[in-house]
mmCIF file of N, CA, C and O in Angstrom:
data_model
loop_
_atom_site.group_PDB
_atom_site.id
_atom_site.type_symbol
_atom_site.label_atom_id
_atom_site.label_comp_id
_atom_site.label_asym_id
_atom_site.label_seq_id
_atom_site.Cartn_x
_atom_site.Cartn_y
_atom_site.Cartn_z
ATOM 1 N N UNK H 1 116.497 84.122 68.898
ATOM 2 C CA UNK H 1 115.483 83.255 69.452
ATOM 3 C C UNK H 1 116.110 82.469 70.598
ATOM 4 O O UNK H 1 117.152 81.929 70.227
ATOM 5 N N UNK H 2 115.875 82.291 71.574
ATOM 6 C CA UNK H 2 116.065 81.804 72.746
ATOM 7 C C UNK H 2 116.401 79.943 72.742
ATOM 8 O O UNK H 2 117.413 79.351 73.117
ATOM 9 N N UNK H 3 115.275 79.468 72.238
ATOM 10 C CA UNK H 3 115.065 77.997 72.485
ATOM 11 C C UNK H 3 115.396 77.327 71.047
ATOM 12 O O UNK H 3 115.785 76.163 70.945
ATOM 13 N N UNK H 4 115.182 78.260 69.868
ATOM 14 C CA UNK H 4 115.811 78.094 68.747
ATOM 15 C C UNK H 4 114.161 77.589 67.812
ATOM 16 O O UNK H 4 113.248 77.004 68.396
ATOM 17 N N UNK H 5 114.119 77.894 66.646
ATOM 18 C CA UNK H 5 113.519 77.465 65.840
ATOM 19 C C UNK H 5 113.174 76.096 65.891
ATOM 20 O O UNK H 5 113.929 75.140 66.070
ATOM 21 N N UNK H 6 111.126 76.109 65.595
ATOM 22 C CA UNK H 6 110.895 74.470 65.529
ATOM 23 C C UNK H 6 110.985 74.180 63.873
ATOM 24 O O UNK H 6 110.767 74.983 62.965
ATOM 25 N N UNK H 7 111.409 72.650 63.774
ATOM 26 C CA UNK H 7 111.673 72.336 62.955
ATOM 27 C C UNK H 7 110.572 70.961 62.696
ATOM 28 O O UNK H 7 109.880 70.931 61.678
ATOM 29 N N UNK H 8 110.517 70.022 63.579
ATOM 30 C CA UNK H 8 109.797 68.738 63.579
ATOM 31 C C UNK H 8 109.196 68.626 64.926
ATOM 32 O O UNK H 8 109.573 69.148 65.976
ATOM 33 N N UNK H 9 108.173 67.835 64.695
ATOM 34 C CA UNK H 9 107.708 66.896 65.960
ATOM 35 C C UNK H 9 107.729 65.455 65.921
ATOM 36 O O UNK H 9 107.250 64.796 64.998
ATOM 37 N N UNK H 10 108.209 65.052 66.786
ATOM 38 C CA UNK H 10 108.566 63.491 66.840
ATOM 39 C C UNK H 10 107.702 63.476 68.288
ATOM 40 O O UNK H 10 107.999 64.044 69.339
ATOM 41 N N UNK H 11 106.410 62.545 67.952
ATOM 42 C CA UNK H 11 105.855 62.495 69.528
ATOM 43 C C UNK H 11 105.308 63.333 70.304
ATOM 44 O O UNK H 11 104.177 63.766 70.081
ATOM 45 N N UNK H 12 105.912 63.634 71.172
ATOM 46 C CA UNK H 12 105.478 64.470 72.415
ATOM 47 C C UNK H 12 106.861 65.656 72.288
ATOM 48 O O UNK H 12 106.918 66.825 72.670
ATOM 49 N N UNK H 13 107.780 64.887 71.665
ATOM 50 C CA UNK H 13 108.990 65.767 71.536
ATOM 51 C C UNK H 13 109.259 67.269 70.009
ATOM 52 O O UNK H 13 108.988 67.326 68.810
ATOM 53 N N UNK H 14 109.706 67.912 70.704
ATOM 54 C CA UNK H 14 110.074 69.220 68.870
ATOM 55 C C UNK H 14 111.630 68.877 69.140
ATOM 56 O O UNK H 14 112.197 68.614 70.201
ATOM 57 N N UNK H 15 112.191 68.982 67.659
ATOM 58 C CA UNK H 15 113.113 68.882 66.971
ATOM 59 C C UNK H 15 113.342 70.831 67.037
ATOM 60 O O UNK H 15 112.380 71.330 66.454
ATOM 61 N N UNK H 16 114.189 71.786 67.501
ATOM 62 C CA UNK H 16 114.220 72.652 66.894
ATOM 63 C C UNK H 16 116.104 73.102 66.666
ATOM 64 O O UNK H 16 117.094 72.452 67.001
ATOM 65 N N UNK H 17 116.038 73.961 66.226
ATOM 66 C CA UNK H 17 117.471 74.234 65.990
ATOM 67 C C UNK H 17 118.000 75.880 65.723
ATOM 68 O O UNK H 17 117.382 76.653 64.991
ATOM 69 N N UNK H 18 118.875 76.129 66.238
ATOM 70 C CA UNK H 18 119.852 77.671 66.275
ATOM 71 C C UNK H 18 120.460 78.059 65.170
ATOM 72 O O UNK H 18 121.236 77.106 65.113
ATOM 73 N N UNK H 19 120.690 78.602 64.383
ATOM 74 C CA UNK H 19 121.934 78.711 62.975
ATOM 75 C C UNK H 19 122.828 80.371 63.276
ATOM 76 O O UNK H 19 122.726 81.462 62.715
ATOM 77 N N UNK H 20 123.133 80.194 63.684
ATOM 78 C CA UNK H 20 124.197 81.585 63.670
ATOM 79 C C UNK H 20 125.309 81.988 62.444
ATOM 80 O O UNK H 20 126.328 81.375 62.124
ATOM 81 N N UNK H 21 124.849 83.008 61.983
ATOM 82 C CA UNK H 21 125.547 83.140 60.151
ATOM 83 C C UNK H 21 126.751 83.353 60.927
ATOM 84 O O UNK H 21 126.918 83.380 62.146
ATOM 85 N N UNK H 22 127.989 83.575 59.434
ATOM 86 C CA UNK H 22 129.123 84.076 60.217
ATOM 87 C C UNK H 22 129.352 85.457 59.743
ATOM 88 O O UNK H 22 128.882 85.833 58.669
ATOM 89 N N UNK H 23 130.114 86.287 60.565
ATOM 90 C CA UNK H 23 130.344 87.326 60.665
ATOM 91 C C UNK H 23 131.766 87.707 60.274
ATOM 92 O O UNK H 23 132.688 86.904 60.418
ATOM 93 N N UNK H 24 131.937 88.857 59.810
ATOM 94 C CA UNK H 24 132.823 89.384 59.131
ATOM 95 C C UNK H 24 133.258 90.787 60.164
ATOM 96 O O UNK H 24 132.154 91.331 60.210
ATOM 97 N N UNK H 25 133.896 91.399 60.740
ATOM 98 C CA UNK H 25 134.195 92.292 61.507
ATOM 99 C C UNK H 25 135.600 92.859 61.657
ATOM 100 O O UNK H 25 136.469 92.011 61.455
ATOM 101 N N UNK H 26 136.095 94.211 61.993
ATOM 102 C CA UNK H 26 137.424 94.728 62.746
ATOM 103 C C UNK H 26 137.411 94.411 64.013
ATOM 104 O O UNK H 26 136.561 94.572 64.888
ATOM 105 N N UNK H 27 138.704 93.829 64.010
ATOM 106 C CA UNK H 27 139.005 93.726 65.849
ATOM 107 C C UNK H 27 139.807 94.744 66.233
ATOM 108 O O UNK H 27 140.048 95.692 65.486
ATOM 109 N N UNK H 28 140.243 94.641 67.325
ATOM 110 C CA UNK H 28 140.973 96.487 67.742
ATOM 111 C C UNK H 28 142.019 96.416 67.209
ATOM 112 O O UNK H 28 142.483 97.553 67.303
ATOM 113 N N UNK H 29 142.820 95.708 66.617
ATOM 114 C CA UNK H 29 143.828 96.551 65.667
ATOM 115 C C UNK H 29 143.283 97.204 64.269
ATOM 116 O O UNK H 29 144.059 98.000 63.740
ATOM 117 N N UNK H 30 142.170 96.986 63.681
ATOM 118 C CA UNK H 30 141.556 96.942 62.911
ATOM 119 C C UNK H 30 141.730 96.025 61.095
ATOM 120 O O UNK H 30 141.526 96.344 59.923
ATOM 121 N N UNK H 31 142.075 95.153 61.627
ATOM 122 C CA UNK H 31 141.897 94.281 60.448
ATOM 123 C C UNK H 31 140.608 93.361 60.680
ATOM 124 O O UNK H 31 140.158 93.150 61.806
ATOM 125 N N UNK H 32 140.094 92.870 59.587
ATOM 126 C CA UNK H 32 139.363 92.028 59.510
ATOM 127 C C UNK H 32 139.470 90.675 59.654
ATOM 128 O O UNK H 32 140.307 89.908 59.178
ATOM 129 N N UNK H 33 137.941 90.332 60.810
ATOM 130 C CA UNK H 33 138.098 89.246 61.612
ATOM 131 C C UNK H 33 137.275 88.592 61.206
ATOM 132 O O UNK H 33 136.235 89.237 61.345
ATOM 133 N N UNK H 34 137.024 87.462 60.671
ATOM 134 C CA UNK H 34 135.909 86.316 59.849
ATOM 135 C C UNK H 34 135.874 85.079 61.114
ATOM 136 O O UNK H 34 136.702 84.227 61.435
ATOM 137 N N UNK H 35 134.199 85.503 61.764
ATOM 138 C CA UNK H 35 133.659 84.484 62.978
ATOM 139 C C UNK H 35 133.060 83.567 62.224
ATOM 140 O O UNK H 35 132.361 83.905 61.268
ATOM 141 N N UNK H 36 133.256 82.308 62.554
ATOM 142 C CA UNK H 36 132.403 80.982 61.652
ATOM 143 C C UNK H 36 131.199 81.145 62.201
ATOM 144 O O UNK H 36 130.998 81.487 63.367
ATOM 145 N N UNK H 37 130.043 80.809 61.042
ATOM 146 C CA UNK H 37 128.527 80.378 61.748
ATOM 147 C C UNK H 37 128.686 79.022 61.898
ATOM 148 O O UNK H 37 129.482 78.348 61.244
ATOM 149 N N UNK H 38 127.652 78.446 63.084
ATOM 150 C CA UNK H 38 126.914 76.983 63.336
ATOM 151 C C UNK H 38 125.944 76.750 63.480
ATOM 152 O O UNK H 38 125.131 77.672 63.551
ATOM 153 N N UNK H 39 125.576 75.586 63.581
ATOM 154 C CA UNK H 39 124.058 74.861 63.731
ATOM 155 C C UNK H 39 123.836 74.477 64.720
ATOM 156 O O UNK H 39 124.972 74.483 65.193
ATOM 157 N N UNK H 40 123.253 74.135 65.432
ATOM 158 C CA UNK H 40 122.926 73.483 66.696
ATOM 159 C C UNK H 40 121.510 73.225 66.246
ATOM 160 O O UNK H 40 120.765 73.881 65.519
ATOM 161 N N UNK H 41 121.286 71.639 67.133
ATOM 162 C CA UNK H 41 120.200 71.117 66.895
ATOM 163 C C UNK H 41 119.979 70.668 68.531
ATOM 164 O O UNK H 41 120.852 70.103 69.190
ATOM 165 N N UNK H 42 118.750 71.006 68.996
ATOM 166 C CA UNK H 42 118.090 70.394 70.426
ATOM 167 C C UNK H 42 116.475 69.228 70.960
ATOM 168 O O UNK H 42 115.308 69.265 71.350
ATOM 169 N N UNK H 43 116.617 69.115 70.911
ATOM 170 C CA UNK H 43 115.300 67.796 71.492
ATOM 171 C C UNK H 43 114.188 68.696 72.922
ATOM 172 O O UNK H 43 114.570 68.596 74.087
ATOM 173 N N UNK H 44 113.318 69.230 72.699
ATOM 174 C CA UNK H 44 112.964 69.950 73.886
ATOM 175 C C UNK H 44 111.655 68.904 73.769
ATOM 176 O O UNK H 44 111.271 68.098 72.921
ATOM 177 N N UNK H 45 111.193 69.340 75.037
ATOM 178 C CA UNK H 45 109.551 68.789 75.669
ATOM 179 C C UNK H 45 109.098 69.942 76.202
ATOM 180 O O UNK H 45 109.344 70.427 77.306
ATOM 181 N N UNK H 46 108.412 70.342 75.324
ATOM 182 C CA UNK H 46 107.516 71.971 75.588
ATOM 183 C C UNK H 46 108.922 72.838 75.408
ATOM 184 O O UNK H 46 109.600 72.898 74.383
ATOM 185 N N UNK H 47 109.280 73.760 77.196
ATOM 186 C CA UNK H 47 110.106 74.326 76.349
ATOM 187 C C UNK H 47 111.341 74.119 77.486
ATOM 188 O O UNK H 47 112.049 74.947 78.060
ATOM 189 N N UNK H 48 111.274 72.425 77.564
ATOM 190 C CA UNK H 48 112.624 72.168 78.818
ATOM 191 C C UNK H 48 113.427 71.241 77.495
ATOM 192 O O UNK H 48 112.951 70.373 76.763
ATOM 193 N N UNK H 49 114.933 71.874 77.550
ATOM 194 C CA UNK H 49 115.338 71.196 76.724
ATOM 195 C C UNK H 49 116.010 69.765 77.126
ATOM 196 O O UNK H 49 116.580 69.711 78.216
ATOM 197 N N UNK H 50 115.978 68.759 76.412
ATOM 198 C CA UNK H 50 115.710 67.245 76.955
ATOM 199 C C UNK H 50 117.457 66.708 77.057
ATOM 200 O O UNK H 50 118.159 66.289 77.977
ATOM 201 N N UNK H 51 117.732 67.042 75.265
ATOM 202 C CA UNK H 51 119.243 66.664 75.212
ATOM 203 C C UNK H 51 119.492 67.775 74.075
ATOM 204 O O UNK H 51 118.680 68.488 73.487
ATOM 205 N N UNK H 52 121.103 67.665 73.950
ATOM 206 C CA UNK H 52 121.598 68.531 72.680
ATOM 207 C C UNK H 52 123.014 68.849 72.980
ATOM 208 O O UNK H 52 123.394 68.126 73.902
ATOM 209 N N UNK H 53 123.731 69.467 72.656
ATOM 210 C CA UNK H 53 123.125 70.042 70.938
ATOM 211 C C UNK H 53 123.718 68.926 70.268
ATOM 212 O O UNK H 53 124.614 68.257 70.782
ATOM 213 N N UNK H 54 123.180 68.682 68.990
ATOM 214 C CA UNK H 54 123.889 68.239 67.863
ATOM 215 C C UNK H 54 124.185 69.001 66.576
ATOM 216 O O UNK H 54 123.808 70.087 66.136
ATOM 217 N N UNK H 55 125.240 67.755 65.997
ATOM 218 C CA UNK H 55 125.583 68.950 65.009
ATOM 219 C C UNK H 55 124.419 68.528 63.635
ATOM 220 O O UNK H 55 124.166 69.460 62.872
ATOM 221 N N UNK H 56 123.809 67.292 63.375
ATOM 222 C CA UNK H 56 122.686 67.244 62.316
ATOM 223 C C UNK H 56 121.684 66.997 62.864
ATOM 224 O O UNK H 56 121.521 66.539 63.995
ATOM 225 N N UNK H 57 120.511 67.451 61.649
ATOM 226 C CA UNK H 57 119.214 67.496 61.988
ATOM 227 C C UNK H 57 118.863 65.884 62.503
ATOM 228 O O UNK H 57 118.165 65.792 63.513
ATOM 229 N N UNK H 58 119.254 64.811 61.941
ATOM 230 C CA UNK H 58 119.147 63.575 61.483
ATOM 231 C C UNK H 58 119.683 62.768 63.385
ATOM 232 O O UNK H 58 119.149 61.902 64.078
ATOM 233 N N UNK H 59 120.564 63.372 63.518
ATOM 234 C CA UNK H 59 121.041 63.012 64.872
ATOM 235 C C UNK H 59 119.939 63.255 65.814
ATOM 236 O O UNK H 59 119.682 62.274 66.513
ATOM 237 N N UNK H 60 119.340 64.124 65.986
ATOM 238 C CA UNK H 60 118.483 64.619 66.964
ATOM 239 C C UNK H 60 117.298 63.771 67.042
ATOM 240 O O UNK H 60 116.909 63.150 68.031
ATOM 241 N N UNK H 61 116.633 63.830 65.577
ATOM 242 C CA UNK H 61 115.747 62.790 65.276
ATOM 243 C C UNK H 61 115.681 61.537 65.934
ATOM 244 O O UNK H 61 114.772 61.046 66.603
ATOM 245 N N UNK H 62 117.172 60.961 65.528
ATOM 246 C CA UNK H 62 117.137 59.723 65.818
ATOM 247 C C UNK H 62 117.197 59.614 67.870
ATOM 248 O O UNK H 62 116.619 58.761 68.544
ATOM 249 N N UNK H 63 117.883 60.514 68.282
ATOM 250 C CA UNK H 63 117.944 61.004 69.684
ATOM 251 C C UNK H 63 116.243 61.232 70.201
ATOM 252 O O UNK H 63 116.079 60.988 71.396
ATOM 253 N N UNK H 64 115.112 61.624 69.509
ATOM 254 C CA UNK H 64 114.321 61.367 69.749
ATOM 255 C C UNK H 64 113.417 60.572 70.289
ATOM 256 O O UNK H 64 112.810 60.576 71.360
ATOM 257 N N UNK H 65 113.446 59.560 68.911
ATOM 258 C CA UNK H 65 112.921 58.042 68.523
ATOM 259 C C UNK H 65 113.612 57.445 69.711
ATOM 260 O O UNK H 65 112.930 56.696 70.410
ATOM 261 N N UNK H 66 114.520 57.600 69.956
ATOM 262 C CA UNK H 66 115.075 56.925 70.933
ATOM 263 C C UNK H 66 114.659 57.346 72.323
ATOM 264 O O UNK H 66 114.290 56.395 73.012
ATOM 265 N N UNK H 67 114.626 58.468 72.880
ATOM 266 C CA UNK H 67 113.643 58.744 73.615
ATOM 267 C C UNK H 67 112.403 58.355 73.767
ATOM 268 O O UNK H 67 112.022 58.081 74.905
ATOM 269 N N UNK H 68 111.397 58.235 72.520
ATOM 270 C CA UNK H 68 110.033 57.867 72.858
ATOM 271 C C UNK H 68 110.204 56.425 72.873
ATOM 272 O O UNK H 68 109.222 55.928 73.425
ATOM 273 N N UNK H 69 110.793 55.803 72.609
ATOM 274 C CA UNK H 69 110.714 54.338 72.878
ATOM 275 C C UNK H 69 110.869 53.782 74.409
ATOM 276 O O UNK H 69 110.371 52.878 75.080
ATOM 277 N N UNK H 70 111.669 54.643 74.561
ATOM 278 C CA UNK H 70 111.740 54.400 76.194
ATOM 279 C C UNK H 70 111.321 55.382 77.397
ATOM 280 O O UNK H 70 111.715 55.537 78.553
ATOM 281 N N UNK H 71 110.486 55.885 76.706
ATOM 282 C CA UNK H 71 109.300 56.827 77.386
ATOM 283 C C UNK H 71 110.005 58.082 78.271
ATOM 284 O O UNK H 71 109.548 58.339 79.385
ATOM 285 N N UNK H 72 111.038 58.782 77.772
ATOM 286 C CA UNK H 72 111.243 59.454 78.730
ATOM 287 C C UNK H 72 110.878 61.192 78.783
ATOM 288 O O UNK H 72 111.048 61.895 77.786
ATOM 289 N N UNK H 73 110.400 61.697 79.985
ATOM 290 C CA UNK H 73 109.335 63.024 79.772
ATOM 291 C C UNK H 73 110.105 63.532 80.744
ATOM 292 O O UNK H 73 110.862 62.875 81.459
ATOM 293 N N UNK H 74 109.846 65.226 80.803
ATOM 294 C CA UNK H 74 110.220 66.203 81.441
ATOM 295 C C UNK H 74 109.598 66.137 82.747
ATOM 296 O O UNK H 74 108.399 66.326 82.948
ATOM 297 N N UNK H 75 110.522 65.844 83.679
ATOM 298 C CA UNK H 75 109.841 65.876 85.381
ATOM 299 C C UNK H 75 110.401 67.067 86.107
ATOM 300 O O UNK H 75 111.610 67.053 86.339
ATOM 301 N N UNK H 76 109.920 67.754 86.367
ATOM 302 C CA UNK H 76 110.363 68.505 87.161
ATOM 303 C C UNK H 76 111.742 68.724 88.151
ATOM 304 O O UNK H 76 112.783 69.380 88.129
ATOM 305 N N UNK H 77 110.884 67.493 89.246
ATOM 306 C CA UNK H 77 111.076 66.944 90.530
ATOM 307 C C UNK H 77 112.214 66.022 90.409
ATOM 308 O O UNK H 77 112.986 65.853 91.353
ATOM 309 N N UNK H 78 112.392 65.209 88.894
ATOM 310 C CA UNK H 78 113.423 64.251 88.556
ATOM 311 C C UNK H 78 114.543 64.929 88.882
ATOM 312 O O UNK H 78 114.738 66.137 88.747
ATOM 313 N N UNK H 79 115.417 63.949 89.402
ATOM 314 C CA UNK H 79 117.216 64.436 89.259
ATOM 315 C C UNK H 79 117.560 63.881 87.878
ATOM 316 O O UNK H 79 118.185 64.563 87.066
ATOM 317 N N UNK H 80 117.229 62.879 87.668
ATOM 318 C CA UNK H 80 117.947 61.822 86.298
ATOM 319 C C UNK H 80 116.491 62.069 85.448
ATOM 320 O O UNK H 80 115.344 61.927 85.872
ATOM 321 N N UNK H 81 116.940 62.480 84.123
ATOM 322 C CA UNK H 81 115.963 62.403 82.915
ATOM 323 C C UNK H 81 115.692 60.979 81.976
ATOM 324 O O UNK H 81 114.900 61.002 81.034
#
């Protein structure tokens, strides 16, 4: 998924987030190579992403709230968000 799974709406804002399992694989010598999975969590407005990543759901949230309090929206034309 591209923009990552929605999870919440806070506002005008979605909460969504990425999870990548981990992987188990041979590398070219052929032993086995164990890749960690992660989470990522992002703050989008439609589908421009605002801030991120974080590493909890709870962070983002609050990265939100904090956003709508001080009104800030996806401008195009803006240099500064």
């Amino acid at each position: 998924v591209k923009i990552g799974r929605y999870l919440k709406k806070i506002g005008y804002l979605d909460i969504r987030h990425t999870i990548v399992q981990p992987i188990k694989k041979k590398n070219r010598v052929g032993n086995l190579e164990s890749i960690p999975g992660k989470m990522e969590c992002f703050v989008y407005h439609g589908k421009h992403k605002m801030s991120g990543p974080f590493k909890s759901h709870q962070q983002a949230i609050e990265s939100a709230k904090d956003m709508l309090s001080k009104n800030i929206k996806y401008s195009k034309n803006a240099k500064n968000r």
